[in-house]
Every structure is written in structure tokens, then in C-alpha cells.
């Protein structure tokens, strides 16, 4: 299965909010509550920041929020901080017992 | 705290085989589904394989189906990935990850082990 489309890059200034979209289909994002988001800093392992569309793991800042509308999932980061600069990936469980990731979005904090 | 440590990576020729291991600690391994996810150099994440807590269900990405086998030894708290008929496009860092309490997401990740397929 092909990677879910995400914007290649987004940017924002400290304190601003940004939103990253993840476009799926009825076979994955549209039919699944198992949509998750991951943050990956250079050279590090990915870290889950959102699961089940809009739930935050313990310890993850409430500046990170997730949502879904139809076949598109979104990640919003409010109050941007320098440490938020990283790559972000969405993921969805699919109706064929597989998982698919988004292509990834590079966030630059100006 | 939960820890996952991969090993077994290295350089292998096209057509060769390699077995990766993932040692798990500080969680109930025998009650937890597990995954392998890979990341080619400079590229994005790609799900590779899934195994249910008891090994009764296993799923694979189309790109590795028939060549890779995921397995586990719950007595040793260890996850495996047997990789056969390796190709250049299998070159990647391979991460193991634990499932998030049946919610089908990648809860905790290991740092990964690099597999390079090259002649």
C-alpha cells in the first residue's frame, strides 16, 4: 500500500499553531479509529504523540492534538516551541489487517 | 521503564538472509502484540510485520510477504524477524515496537538495527 499523503514540509514561528494533514481512503483513515501520529527527531526512534485519533499518551504535551474528518486526519501543534522541530508521521490501521504510514512532514520552527 | 533492544543487523549480499532479534523488558511481553517497522536511509517509515501476543496471527506488508517471517519466544521475551531473499530495497534501519494495549498503534520503539543489502 502506498504511503498516505502528507505535506512534505510546514513551518511556523514560536508560539504559533500549525496543522499537518494526512489524507487516506475509506479503507484506512476513513474506517479506522486506530489513527496515530509520531514525532521523530534526527537520529532518534519515533515517539507516539497521538493515538486513537485524538488521545495523548501520558507525558505528551497538551499542545499536541489530533482529529479526523472523513478520510483525512490532522495533527495540530499549538504554541510552537523550538524542540517541536522534527519529522511527523501519521499512521492508520487498515481494513486488510495492515498498517500504513504517511510520507512524513518536516516541521521547521522559524 | 519499557525497553526494546534490536540486534542482528549488518551487511549482507543480495539474495542472502539475516535474522533480527528484539529483546524486550519491563512489560508483560507475553500479553503484548509486537511489530517490525523499517526506515530506509533518508526515507519515511514503513510497517513490515505484526505478530499477536501468542503468535496465533501474523501479518506482513506486501513488499516482504513470502520472504520475511516474524516470530516470538515468550519464554525469552524476544521478538524475531527472519529475512530471506534480501534485496537492495530492504536496506533500512529496522525497529521493533510494542503495541499500545490492543489499539493497534506503535506504542514504544527500539532504537533500531541497520541492515544493508549490498554486493
PDB file of C-alpha atoms in Angstrom:
ATOM      1  CA  UNK A   1       0.000   0.000   0.000  1.00  0.00           C
ATOM      2  CA  UNK A   2       1.295   3.462  -0.843  1.00  0.00           C
ATOM      3  CA  UNK A   3       2.171   5.965   1.867  1.00  0.00           C
ATOM      4  CA  UNK A   4      -0.609   8.318   2.932  1.00  0.00           C
ATOM      5  CA  UNK A   5      -0.063  11.808   1.506  1.00  0.00           C
ATOM      6  CA  UNK A   6       1.189  14.439   3.956  1.00  0.00           C
ATOM      7  CA  UNK A   7       2.653  17.859   3.172  1.00  0.00           C
ATOM      8  CA  UNK A   8       6.402  17.483   2.741  1.00  0.00           C
ATOM      9  CA  UNK A   9       7.104  20.457   4.963  1.00  0.00           C
ATOM     10  CA  UNK A  10       5.421  23.014   7.197  1.00  0.00           C
ATOM     11  CA  UNK A  11       6.841  25.887   9.183  1.00  0.00           C
ATOM     12  CA  UNK A  12       5.817  28.296  11.895  1.00  0.00           C
ATOM     13  CA  UNK A  13       7.208  30.778  14.357  1.00  0.00           C
ATOM     14  CA  UNK A  14       7.483  30.127  18.080  1.00  0.00           C
ATOM     15  CA  UNK A  15       4.109  30.491  19.749  1.00  0.00           C
ATOM     16  CA  UNK A  16       2.130  29.950  16.561  1.00  0.00           C
ATOM     17  CA  UNK A  17      -0.027  26.932  15.684  1.00  0.00           C
ATOM     18  CA  UNK A  18       0.374  24.616  12.712  1.00  0.00           C
ATOM     19  CA  UNK A  19      -1.702  21.763  11.339  1.00  0.00           C
ATOM     20  CA  UNK A  20      -0.452  18.740   9.400  1.00  0.00           C
ATOM     21  CA  UNK A  21      -2.916  16.786   7.288  1.00  0.00           C
ATOM     22  CA  UNK A  22      -2.876  13.082   6.442  1.00  0.00           C
ATOM     23  CA  UNK A  23      -5.086  12.023   3.558  1.00  0.00           C
ATOM     24  CA  UNK A  24      -6.305   8.461   3.492  1.00  0.00           C
ATOM     25  CA  UNK A  25      -9.127   6.444   2.000  1.00  0.00           C
ATOM     26  CA  UNK A  26     -12.244   4.624   3.146  1.00  0.00           C
ATOM     27  CA  UNK A  27     -10.042   1.567   3.608  1.00  0.00           C
ATOM     28  CA  UNK A  28      -7.755   3.114   6.190  1.00  0.00           C
ATOM     29  CA  UNK A  29      -8.212   6.516   7.845  1.00  0.00           C
ATOM     30  CA  UNK A  30     -11.879   6.710   6.901  1.00  0.00           C
ATOM     31  CA  UNK A  31     -12.779   3.395   8.506  1.00  0.00           C
ATOM     32  CA  UNK A  32     -10.340   3.250  11.404  1.00  0.00           C
ATOM     33  CA  UNK A  33     -10.207   4.733  14.874  1.00  0.00           C
ATOM     34  CA  UNK A  34      -6.630   3.470  15.060  1.00  0.00           C
ATOM     35  CA  UNK A  35      -5.047   6.602  13.622  1.00  0.00           C
ATOM     36  CA  UNK A  36      -1.838   7.688  15.308  1.00  0.00           C
ATOM     37  CA  UNK A  37       0.883  10.302  14.970  1.00  0.00           C
ATOM     38  CA  UNK A  38       4.624  10.051  15.606  1.00  0.00           C
ATOM     39  CA  UNK A  39       7.366  12.595  16.202  1.00  0.00           C
ATOM     40  CA  UNK A  40      10.892  11.760  15.092  1.00  0.00           C
ATOM     41  CA  UNK A  41      13.932  13.879  15.849  1.00  0.00           C
ATOM     42  CA  UNK A  42      17.041  13.327  13.672  1.00  0.00           C
ATOM     43  CA  UNK A  43      18.853  10.130  14.537  1.00  0.00           C
ATOM     44  CA  UNK A  44      16.222   9.106  17.094  1.00  0.00           C
ATOM     45  CA  UNK A  45      13.488   6.495  17.204  1.00  0.00           C
ATOM     46  CA  UNK A  46       9.940   7.706  16.538  1.00  0.00           C
ATOM     47  CA  UNK A  47       7.758   8.583  19.538  1.00  0.00           C
ATOM     48  CA  UNK A  48       3.970   8.323  19.622  1.00  0.00           C
ATOM     49  CA  UNK A  49       2.261  11.638  20.346  1.00  0.00           C
ATOM     50  CA  UNK A  50      -1.358  10.841  19.383  1.00  0.00           C
ATOM     51  CA  UNK A  51      -3.215   7.521  19.216  1.00  0.00           C
ATOM     52  CA  UNK A  52      -6.842   6.529  18.609  1.00  0.00           C
ATOM     53  CA  UNK A  53      -7.253   9.703  16.506  1.00  0.00           C
ATOM     54  CA  UNK A  54      -7.155  12.154  19.399  1.00  0.00           C
ATOM     55  CA  UNK A  55      -5.724  10.594  22.565  1.00  0.00           C
ATOM     56  CA  UNK A  56      -2.417  11.686  24.068  1.00  0.00           C
ATOM     57  CA  UNK A  57      -0.081   9.252  25.833  1.00  0.00           C
ATOM     58  CA  UNK A  58       0.927  10.119  29.342  1.00  0.00           C
ATOM     59  CA  UNK A  59       3.685  12.714  29.312  1.00  0.00           C
ATOM     60  CA  UNK A  60       2.864  14.204  25.916  1.00  0.00           C
ATOM     61  CA  UNK A  61       2.137  17.924  25.997  1.00  0.00           C
ATOM     62  CA  UNK A  62      -1.466  19.052  25.543  1.00  0.00           C
ATOM     63  CA  UNK A  63      -0.129  21.372  22.833  1.00  0.00           C
ATOM     64  CA  UNK A  64      -0.458  18.333  20.542  1.00  0.00           C
ATOM     65  CA  UNK A  65      -3.962  17.421  19.391  1.00  0.00           C
ATOM     66  CA  UNK A  66      -5.428  15.117  16.768  1.00  0.00           C
ATOM     67  CA  UNK A  67      -8.660  14.974  14.835  1.00  0.00           C
ATOM     68  CA  UNK A  68     -10.282  13.242  11.885  1.00  0.00           C
ATOM     69  CA  UNK A  69     -12.867  14.221   9.326  1.00  0.00           C
ATOM     70  CA  UNK A  70     -13.876  11.652   6.757  1.00  0.00           C
ATOM     71  CA  UNK A  71     -10.744  10.215   5.164  1.00  0.00           C
ATOM     72  CA  UNK A  72      -8.408  12.922   6.467  1.00  0.00           C
ATOM     73  CA  UNK A  73      -6.642  13.010   9.813  1.00  0.00           C
ATOM     74  CA  UNK A  74      -4.974  16.101  11.199  1.00  0.00           C
ATOM     75  CA  UNK A  75      -2.347  16.911  13.807  1.00  0.00           C
ATOM     76  CA  UNK A  76      -2.306  20.375  15.353  1.00  0.00           C
ATOM     77  CA  UNK A  77       0.593  21.719  17.363  1.00  0.00           C
ATOM     78  CA  UNK A  78      -0.153  24.904  19.276  1.00  0.00           C
ATOM     79  CA  UNK A  79       2.295  27.241  20.977  1.00  0.00           C
ATOM     80  CA  UNK A  80       5.171  26.095  18.777  1.00  0.00           C
ATOM     81  CA  UNK A  81       8.480  25.572  20.551  1.00  0.00           C
ATOM     82  CA  UNK A  82      11.968  25.098  19.153  1.00  0.00           C
ATOM     83  CA  UNK A  83      12.033  21.457  20.272  1.00  0.00           C
ATOM     84  CA  UNK A  84       8.969  20.707  18.146  1.00  0.00           C
ATOM     85  CA  UNK A  85      11.200  20.884  15.076  1.00  0.00           C
ATOM     86  CA  UNK A  86      11.153  17.285  13.840  1.00  0.00           C
ATOM     87  CA  UNK A  87       9.594  14.931  11.315  1.00  0.00           C
ATOM     88  CA  UNK A  88       5.979  13.918  11.877  1.00  0.00           C
ATOM     89  CA  UNK A  89       4.269  10.802  10.556  1.00  0.00           C
ATOM     90  CA  UNK A  90       0.655   9.690  10.634  1.00  0.00           C
ATOM     91  CA  UNK A  91      -0.304   6.020  10.643  1.00  0.00           C
ATOM     92  CA  UNK A  92      -3.525   4.089  10.241  1.00  0.00           C
ATOM     93  CA  UNK A  93      -4.649   0.524  10.693  1.00  0.00           C
ATOM     94  CA  UNK A  94      -6.417  -0.646   7.539  1.00  0.00           C
ATOM     95  CA  UNK A  95      -9.333  -2.906   6.736  1.00  0.00           C
ATOM     96  CA  UNK A  96      -6.951  -5.515   5.297  1.00  0.00           C
ATOM     97  CA  UNK A  97      -5.079  -6.193   8.552  1.00  0.00           C
ATOM     98  CA  UNK A  98      -2.156  -3.994   7.679  1.00  0.00           C
ATOM     99  CA  UNK A  99      -0.774  -0.645   8.755  1.00  0.00           C
ATOM    100  CA  UNK A 100       0.152   2.294   6.574  1.00  0.00           C
ATOM    101  CA  UNK A 101       2.249   5.357   7.386  1.00  0.00           C
ATOM    102  CA  UNK A 102       2.092   8.805   5.931  1.00  0.00           C
ATOM    103  CA  UNK A 103       5.001  10.032   3.851  1.00  0.00           C
ATOM    104  CA  UNK A 104       6.164  12.312   6.656  1.00  0.00           C
ATOM    105  CA  UNK A 105       6.216  16.073   7.224  1.00  0.00           C
ATOM    106  CA  UNK A 106       9.264  18.083   8.195  1.00  0.00           C
ATOM    107  CA  UNK A 107       8.346  20.823  10.677  1.00  0.00           C
ATOM    108  CA  UNK A 108      10.618  23.847  10.806  1.00  0.00           C
ATOM    109  CA  UNK A 109      10.318  26.304  13.685  1.00  0.00           C
ATOM    110  CA  UNK A 110      11.450  29.642  12.302  1.00  0.00           C
TER     111      UNK A 110
ATOM    112  CA  UNK B   1      10.844   1.532  32.048  1.00  0.00           C
ATOM    113  CA  UNK B   2       9.868  -0.325  28.887  1.00  0.00           C
ATOM    114  CA  UNK B   3      12.886  -1.223  26.807  1.00  0.00           C
ATOM    115  CA  UNK B   4      13.273  -2.740  23.356  1.00  0.00           C
ATOM    116  CA  UNK B   5      16.748  -3.506  22.019  1.00  0.00           C
ATOM    117  CA  UNK B   6      17.280  -4.736  18.482  1.00  0.00           C
ATOM    118  CA  UNK B   7      20.299  -6.677  17.253  1.00  0.00           C
ATOM    119  CA  UNK B   8      21.416  -8.769  14.309  1.00  0.00           C
ATOM    120  CA  UNK B   9      21.775  -6.130  11.627  1.00  0.00           C
ATOM    121  CA  UNK B  10      24.726  -5.954   9.287  1.00  0.00           C
ATOM    122  CA  UNK B  11      25.846  -6.089   5.678  1.00  0.00           C
ATOM    123  CA  UNK B  12      24.507  -8.933   3.529  1.00  0.00           C
ATOM    124  CA  UNK B  13      24.662  -9.676  -0.175  1.00  0.00           C
ATOM    125  CA  UNK B  14      21.548  -9.612  -2.361  1.00  0.00           C
ATOM    126  CA  UNK B  15      19.760 -12.928  -2.071  1.00  0.00           C
ATOM    127  CA  UNK B  16      21.176 -13.518   1.386  1.00  0.00           C
ATOM    128  CA  UNK B  17      19.495 -13.993   4.751  1.00  0.00           C
ATOM    129  CA  UNK B  18      19.621 -12.339   8.139  1.00  0.00           C
ATOM    130  CA  UNK B  19      17.767 -12.796  11.434  1.00  0.00           C
ATOM    131  CA  UNK B  20      16.988  -9.814  13.617  1.00  0.00           C
ATOM    132  CA  UNK B  21      16.210 -10.045  17.320  1.00  0.00           C
ATOM    133  CA  UNK B  22      14.449  -7.670  19.671  1.00  0.00           C
ATOM    134  CA  UNK B  23      14.931  -8.128  23.411  1.00  0.00           C
ATOM    135  CA  UNK B  24      12.029  -6.784  25.447  1.00  0.00           C
ATOM    136  CA  UNK B  25      11.952  -5.838  29.112  1.00  0.00           C
ATOM    137  CA  UNK B  26       9.860  -4.097  31.770  1.00  0.00           C
ATOM    138  CA  UNK B  27       6.448  -5.014  30.373  1.00  0.00           C
ATOM    139  CA  UNK B  28       4.351  -8.147  30.031  1.00  0.00           C
ATOM    140  CA  UNK B  29       5.776  -9.355  26.731  1.00  0.00           C
ATOM    141  CA  UNK B  30       3.641 -12.485  26.533  1.00  0.00           C
ATOM    142  CA  UNK B  31       0.457 -10.368  26.596  1.00  0.00           C
ATOM    143  CA  UNK B  32       1.546  -7.790  24.022  1.00  0.00           C
ATOM    144  CA  UNK B  33       1.379  -7.775  20.233  1.00  0.00           C
ATOM    145  CA  UNK B  34       4.555  -6.652  18.501  1.00  0.00           C
ATOM    146  CA  UNK B  35       5.637  -5.052  15.233  1.00  0.00           C
ATOM    147  CA  UNK B  36       8.611  -4.540  12.975  1.00  0.00           C
ATOM    148  CA  UNK B  37       8.863  -1.186  11.197  1.00  0.00           C
ATOM    149  CA  UNK B  38      11.678  -0.091   8.891  1.00  0.00           C
ATOM    150  CA  UNK B  39      13.081   3.180   7.623  1.00  0.00           C
ATOM    151  CA  UNK B  40      15.302   3.332   4.553  1.00  0.00           C
ATOM    152  CA  UNK B  41      18.096   5.931   4.716  1.00  0.00           C
ATOM    153  CA  UNK B  42      16.600   9.406   4.357  1.00  0.00           C
ATOM    154  CA  UNK B  43      13.117   7.988   3.798  1.00  0.00           C
ATOM    155  CA  UNK B  44       9.890   7.568   5.723  1.00  0.00           C
ATOM    156  CA  UNK B  45       8.560   4.819   7.956  1.00  0.00           C
ATOM    157  CA  UNK B  46       7.227   1.540   6.533  1.00  0.00           C
ATOM    158  CA  UNK B  47       5.339  -1.083   8.527  1.00  0.00           C
ATOM    159  CA  UNK B  48       6.852  -4.541   7.907  1.00  0.00           C
ATOM    160  CA  UNK B  49       5.165  -7.157  10.088  1.00  0.00           C
ATOM    161  CA  UNK B  50       2.841  -7.798  13.050  1.00  0.00           C
ATOM    162  CA  UNK B  51       2.501 -10.711  15.453  1.00  0.00           C
ATOM    163  CA  UNK B  52      -0.212 -11.258  18.015  1.00  0.00           C
ATOM    164  CA  UNK B  53       0.765 -11.809  21.667  1.00  0.00           C
ATOM    165  CA  UNK B  54       0.591 -15.595  21.330  1.00  0.00           C
ATOM    166  CA  UNK B  55       1.839 -15.843  17.751  1.00  0.00           C
ATOM    167  CA  UNK B  56      -1.563 -17.016  16.511  1.00  0.00           C
ATOM    168  CA  UNK B  57      -1.874 -14.198  13.951  1.00  0.00           C
ATOM    169  CA  UNK B  58       0.857 -12.722  11.769  1.00  0.00           C
ATOM    170  CA  UNK B  59       0.512 -10.098   9.067  1.00  0.00           C
ATOM    171  CA  UNK B  60       3.044  -8.800   6.559  1.00  0.00           C
ATOM    172  CA  UNK B  61       3.477  -5.878   4.202  1.00  0.00           C
ATOM    173  CA  UNK B  62       3.149  -6.898   0.556  1.00  0.00           C
ATOM    174  CA  UNK B  63       6.762  -5.825  -0.012  1.00  0.00           C
ATOM    175  CA  UNK B  64       8.094  -8.582   2.278  1.00  0.00           C
ATOM    176  CA  UNK B  65       5.394 -11.251   2.119  1.00  0.00           C
ATOM    177  CA  UNK B  66       6.859 -14.660   1.338  1.00  0.00           C
ATOM    178  CA  UNK B  67      10.404 -13.529   2.165  1.00  0.00           C
ATOM    179  CA  UNK B  68      10.228 -12.371   5.802  1.00  0.00           C
ATOM    180  CA  UNK B  69       8.912 -14.278   8.820  1.00  0.00           C
ATOM    181  CA  UNK B  70       8.044 -12.714  12.169  1.00  0.00           C
ATOM    182  CA  UNK B  71       8.142 -14.910  15.264  1.00  0.00           C
ATOM    183  CA  UNK B  72       8.493 -14.658  19.027  1.00  0.00           C
ATOM    184  CA  UNK B  73       9.722 -16.632  22.005  1.00  0.00           C
ATOM    185  CA  UNK B  74       7.670 -15.572  25.007  1.00  0.00           C
ATOM    186  CA  UNK B  75       9.881 -17.612  27.335  1.00  0.00           C
ATOM    187  CA  UNK B  76      12.815 -15.410  26.314  1.00  0.00           C
ATOM    188  CA  UNK B  77      10.909 -12.110  25.925  1.00  0.00           C
ATOM    189  CA  UNK B  78      12.306 -11.891  22.416  1.00  0.00           C
ATOM    190  CA  UNK B  79      10.866 -10.977  19.018  1.00  0.00           C
ATOM    191  CA  UNK B  80      12.466 -12.100  15.762  1.00  0.00           C
ATOM    192  CA  UNK B  81      12.439 -11.231  12.084  1.00  0.00           C
ATOM    193  CA  UNK B  82      13.846 -13.814   9.689  1.00  0.00           C
ATOM    194  CA  UNK B  83      14.690 -12.118   6.415  1.00  0.00           C
ATOM    195  CA  UNK B  84      15.377 -14.217   3.316  1.00  0.00           C
ATOM    196  CA  UNK B  85      15.967 -13.388  -0.364  1.00  0.00           C
ATOM    197  CA  UNK B  86      17.120  -9.913   0.623  1.00  0.00           C
ATOM    198  CA  UNK B  87      17.098  -7.125  -1.945  1.00  0.00           C
ATOM    199  CA  UNK B  88      18.724  -3.714  -2.147  1.00  0.00           C
ATOM    200  CA  UNK B  89      15.414  -2.065  -1.331  1.00  0.00           C
ATOM    201  CA  UNK B  90      15.385  -3.876   2.022  1.00  0.00           C
ATOM    202  CA  UNK B  91      18.283  -1.686   3.168  1.00  0.00           C
ATOM    203  CA  UNK B  92      16.951   0.187   6.200  1.00  0.00           C
ATOM    204  CA  UNK B  93      17.013   0.642   9.935  1.00  0.00           C
ATOM    205  CA  UNK B  94      14.669  -1.970  11.386  1.00  0.00           C
ATOM    206  CA  UNK B  95      12.791  -1.034  14.560  1.00  0.00           C
ATOM    207  CA  UNK B  96      10.732  -3.303  16.744  1.00  0.00           C
ATOM    208  CA  UNK B  97       7.768  -1.733  18.511  1.00  0.00           C
ATOM    209  CA  UNK B  98       5.207  -2.839  21.056  1.00  0.00           C
ATOM    210  CA  UNK B  99       1.502  -2.481  20.528  1.00  0.00           C
ATOM    211  CA  UNK B 100      -0.476   0.024  22.519  1.00  0.00           C
ATOM    212  CA  UNK B 101      -2.855  -2.140  24.506  1.00  0.00           C
ATOM    213  CA  UNK B 102      -4.765  -3.535  21.552  1.00  0.00           C
ATOM    214  CA  UNK B 103      -5.337  -0.126  19.988  1.00  0.00           C
ATOM    215  CA  UNK B 104      -3.148  -1.048  17.032  1.00  0.00           C
ATOM    216  CA  UNK B 105      -0.514   1.630  17.267  1.00  0.00           C
ATOM    217  CA  UNK B 106       3.217   1.645  17.819  1.00  0.00           C
ATOM    218  CA  UNK B 107       3.487   2.475  21.494  1.00  0.00           C
ATOM    219  CA  UNK B 108       7.202   2.170  22.289  1.00  0.00           C
ATOM    220  CA  UNK B 109      10.022   1.785  19.778  1.00  0.00           C
ATOM    221  CA  UNK B 110      13.514   0.379  19.920  1.00  0.00           C
ATOM    222  CA  UNK B 111      16.412   2.384  18.533  1.00  0.00           C
ATOM    223  CA  UNK B 112      16.737   0.040  15.587  1.00  0.00           C
ATOM    224  CA  UNK B 113      19.373  -2.046  13.843  1.00  0.00           C
ATOM    225  CA  UNK B 114      20.763  -1.229  10.392  1.00  0.00           C
ATOM    226  CA  UNK B 115      20.509  -3.784   7.604  1.00  0.00           C
ATOM    227  CA  UNK B 116      22.499  -3.057   4.450  1.00  0.00           C
ATOM    228  CA  UNK B 117      21.977  -5.229   1.385  1.00  0.00           C
ATOM    229  CA  UNK B 118      24.861  -4.724  -0.991  1.00  0.00           C
ATOM    230  CA  UNK B 119      27.333  -6.698  -3.048  1.00  0.00           C
TER     231      UNK B 119
END
